[in-house]
XYZ file of N, CA and C in Angstrom:
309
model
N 12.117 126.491 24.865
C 13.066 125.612 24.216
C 12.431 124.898 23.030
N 11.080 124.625 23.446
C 10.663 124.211 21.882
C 10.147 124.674 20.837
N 9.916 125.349 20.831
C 10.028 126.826 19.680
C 11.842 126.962 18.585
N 12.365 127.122 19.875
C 13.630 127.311 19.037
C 14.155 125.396 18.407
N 14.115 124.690 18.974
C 14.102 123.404 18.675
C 13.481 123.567 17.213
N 12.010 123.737 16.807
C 11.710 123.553 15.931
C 12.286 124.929 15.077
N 12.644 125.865 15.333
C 13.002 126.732 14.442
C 14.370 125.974 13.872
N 15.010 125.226 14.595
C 16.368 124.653 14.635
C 16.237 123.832 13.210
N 15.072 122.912 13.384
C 14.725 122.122 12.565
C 14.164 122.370 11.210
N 13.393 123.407 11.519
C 13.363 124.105 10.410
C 13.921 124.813 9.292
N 15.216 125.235 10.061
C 16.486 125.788 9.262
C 17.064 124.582 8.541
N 17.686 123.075 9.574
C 18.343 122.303 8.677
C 17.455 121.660 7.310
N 16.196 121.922 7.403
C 15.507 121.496 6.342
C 15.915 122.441 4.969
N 15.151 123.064 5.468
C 15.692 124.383 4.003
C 17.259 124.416 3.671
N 18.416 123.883 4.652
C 19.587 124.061 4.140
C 19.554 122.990 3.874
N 19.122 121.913 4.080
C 19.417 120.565 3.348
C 18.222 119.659 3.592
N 17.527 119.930 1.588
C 16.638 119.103 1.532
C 16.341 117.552 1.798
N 17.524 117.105 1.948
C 17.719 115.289 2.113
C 17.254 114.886 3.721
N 17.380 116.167 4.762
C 16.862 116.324 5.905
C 15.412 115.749 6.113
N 14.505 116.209 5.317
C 13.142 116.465 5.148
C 12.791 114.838 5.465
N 13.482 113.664 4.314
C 13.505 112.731 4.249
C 13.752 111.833 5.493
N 14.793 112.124 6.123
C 15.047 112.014 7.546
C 14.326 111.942 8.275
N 13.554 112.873 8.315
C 12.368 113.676 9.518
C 11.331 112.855 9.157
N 11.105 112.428 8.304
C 10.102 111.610 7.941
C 9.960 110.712 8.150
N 10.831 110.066 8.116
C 10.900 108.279 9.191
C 11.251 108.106 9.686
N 11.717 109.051 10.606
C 11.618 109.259 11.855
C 10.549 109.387 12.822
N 9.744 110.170 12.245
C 8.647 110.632 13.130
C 7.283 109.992 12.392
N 7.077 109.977 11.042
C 5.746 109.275 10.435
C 6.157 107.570 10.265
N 6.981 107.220 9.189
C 6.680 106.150 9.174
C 6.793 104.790 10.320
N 7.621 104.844 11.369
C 8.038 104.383 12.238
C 6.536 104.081 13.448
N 5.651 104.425 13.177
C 4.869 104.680 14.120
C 4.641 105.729 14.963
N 5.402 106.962 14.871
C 5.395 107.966 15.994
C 6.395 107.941 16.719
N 7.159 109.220 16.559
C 8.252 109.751 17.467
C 8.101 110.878 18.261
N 9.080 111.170 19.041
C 8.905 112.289 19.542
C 10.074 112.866 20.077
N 10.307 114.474 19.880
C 11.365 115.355 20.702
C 11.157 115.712 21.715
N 11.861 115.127 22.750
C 11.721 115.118 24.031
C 12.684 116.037 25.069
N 12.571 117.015 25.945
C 13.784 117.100 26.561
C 13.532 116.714 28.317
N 14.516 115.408 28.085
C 14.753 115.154 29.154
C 15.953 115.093 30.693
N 15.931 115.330 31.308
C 16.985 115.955 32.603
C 17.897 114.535 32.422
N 19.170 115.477 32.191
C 20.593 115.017 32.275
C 20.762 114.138 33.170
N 19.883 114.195 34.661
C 20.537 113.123 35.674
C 19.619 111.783 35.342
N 18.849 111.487 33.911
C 18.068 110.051 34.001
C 19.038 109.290 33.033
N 20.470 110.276 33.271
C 21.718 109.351 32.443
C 22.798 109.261 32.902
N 22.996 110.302 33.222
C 24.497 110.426 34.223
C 24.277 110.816 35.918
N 25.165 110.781 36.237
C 24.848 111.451 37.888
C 25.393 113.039 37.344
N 24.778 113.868 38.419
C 25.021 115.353 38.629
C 26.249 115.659 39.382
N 26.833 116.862 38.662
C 28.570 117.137 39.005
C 29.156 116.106 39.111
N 29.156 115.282 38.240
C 30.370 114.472 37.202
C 30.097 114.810 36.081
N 31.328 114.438 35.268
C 32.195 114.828 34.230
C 32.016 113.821 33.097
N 31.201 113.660 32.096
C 30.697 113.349 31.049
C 31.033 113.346 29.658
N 31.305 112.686 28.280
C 31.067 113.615 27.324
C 30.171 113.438 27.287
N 29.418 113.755 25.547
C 28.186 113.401 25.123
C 27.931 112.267 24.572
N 29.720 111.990 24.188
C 29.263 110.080 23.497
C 28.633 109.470 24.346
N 29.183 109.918 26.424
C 28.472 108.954 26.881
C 27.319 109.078 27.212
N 26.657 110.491 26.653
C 25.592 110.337 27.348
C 24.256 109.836 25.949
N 25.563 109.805 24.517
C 24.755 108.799 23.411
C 24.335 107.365 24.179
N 25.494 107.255 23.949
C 25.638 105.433 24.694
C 24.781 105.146 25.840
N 24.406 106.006 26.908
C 23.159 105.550 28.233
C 22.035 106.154 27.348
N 21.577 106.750 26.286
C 20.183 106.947 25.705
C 20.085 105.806 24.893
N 21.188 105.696 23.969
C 21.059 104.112 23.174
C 20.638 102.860 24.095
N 21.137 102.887 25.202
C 20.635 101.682 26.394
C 19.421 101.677 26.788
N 18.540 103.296 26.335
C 16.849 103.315 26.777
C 16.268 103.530 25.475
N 16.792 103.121 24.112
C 15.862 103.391 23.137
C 15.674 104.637 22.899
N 16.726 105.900 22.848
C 16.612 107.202 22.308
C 17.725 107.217 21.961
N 17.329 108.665 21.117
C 18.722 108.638 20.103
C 18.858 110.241 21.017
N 19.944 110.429 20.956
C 20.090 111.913 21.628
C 21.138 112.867 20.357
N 20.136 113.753 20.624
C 20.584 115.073 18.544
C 21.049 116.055 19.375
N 21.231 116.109 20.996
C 21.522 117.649 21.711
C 21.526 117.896 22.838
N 21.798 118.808 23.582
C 21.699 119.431 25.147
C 21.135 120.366 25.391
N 20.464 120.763 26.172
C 20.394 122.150 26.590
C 20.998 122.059 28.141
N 22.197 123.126 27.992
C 22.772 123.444 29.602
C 21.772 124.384 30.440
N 21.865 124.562 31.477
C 20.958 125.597 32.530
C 22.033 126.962 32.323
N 23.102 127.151 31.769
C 23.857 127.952 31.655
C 23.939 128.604 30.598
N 22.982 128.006 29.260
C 22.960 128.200 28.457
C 21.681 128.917 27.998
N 21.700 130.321 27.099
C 20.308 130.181 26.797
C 19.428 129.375 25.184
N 20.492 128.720 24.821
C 20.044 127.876 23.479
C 20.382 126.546 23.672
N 19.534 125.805 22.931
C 19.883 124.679 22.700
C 21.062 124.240 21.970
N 21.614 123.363 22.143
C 23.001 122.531 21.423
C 22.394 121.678 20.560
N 22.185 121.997 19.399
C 21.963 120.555 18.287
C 23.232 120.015 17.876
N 23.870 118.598 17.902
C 24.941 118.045 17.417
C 25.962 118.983 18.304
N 26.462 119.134 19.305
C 27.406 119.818 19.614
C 28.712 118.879 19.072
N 29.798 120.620 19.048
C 31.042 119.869 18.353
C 32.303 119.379 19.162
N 32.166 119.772 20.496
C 32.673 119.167 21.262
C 32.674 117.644 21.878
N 32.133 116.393 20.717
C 31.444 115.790 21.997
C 32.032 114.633 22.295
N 33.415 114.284 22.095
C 34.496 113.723 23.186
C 34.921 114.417 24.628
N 34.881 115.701 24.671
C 35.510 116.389 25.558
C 34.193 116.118 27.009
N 34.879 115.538 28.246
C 33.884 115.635 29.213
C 33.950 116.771 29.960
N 32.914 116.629 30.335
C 31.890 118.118 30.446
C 31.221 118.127 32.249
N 31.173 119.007 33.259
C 30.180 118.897 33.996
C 28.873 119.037 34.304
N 27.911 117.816 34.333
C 26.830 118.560 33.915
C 26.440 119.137 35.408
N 25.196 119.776 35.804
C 24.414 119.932 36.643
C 23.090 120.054 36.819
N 22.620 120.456 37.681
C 20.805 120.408 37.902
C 20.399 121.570 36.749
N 19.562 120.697 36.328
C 18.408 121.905 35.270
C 19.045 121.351 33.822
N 20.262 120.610 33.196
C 20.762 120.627 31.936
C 19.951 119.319 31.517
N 19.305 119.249 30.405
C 18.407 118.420 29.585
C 19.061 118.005 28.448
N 18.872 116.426 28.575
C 19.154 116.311 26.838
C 18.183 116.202 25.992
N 18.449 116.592 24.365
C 17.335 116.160 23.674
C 17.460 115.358 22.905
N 16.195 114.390 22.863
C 16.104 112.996 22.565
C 15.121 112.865 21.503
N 15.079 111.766 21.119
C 14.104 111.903 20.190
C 13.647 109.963 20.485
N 12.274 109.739 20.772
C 11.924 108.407 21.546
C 10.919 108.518 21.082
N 10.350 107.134 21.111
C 8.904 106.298 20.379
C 7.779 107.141 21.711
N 6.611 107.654 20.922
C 5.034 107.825 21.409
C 4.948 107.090 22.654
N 4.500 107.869 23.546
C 3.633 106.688 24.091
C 2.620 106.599 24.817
């Protein structure tokens, strides 16, 4: 998953240079960031029904910003998915990805 993550990242750069800028204070000037993927249930409970706003809103409550999912059903990652009012079930193994301070 993190391979393609960074290939992910790598693409929105080259399609949009203003990205680059982004990435940059994000991860350098700030002190250190990091892409993290962490299990869906340290936000929601397992088999309930979710969107992703809410699972913005419980990462905003721990100091991460969340850019994505990866489902266990899935074999790619979700950057920005476009669904993300619609609730969703998650289950065991689905990760979100976050992006949170060093530590």
């Amino acid at each position: 998953a993190s391979n393609e993550l960074i290939s992910q990242i790598l693409a929105m750069v080259t399609e949009r240079r203003e990205i680059r800028y982004i990435l940059h204070n994000l991860f350098e000037d700030i002190g250190g960031s990091e892409i993290m993927l962490e299990s869906v249930d340290e936000f929601v409970n397992i088999d309930t029904k979710h969107s992703f706003f809410t699972l913005v809103r419980r990462c905003v409550s721990r100091r991460k910003i969340l850019i994505g999912v990866k489902r266990s059903s899935a074999a790619t990652v979700d950057l920005n998915p476009s669904e993300k009012h619609v609730p969703v079930k998650w289950n065991p193994g689905d990760f979100c990805v976050v992006i949170c301070h060093s530590k």
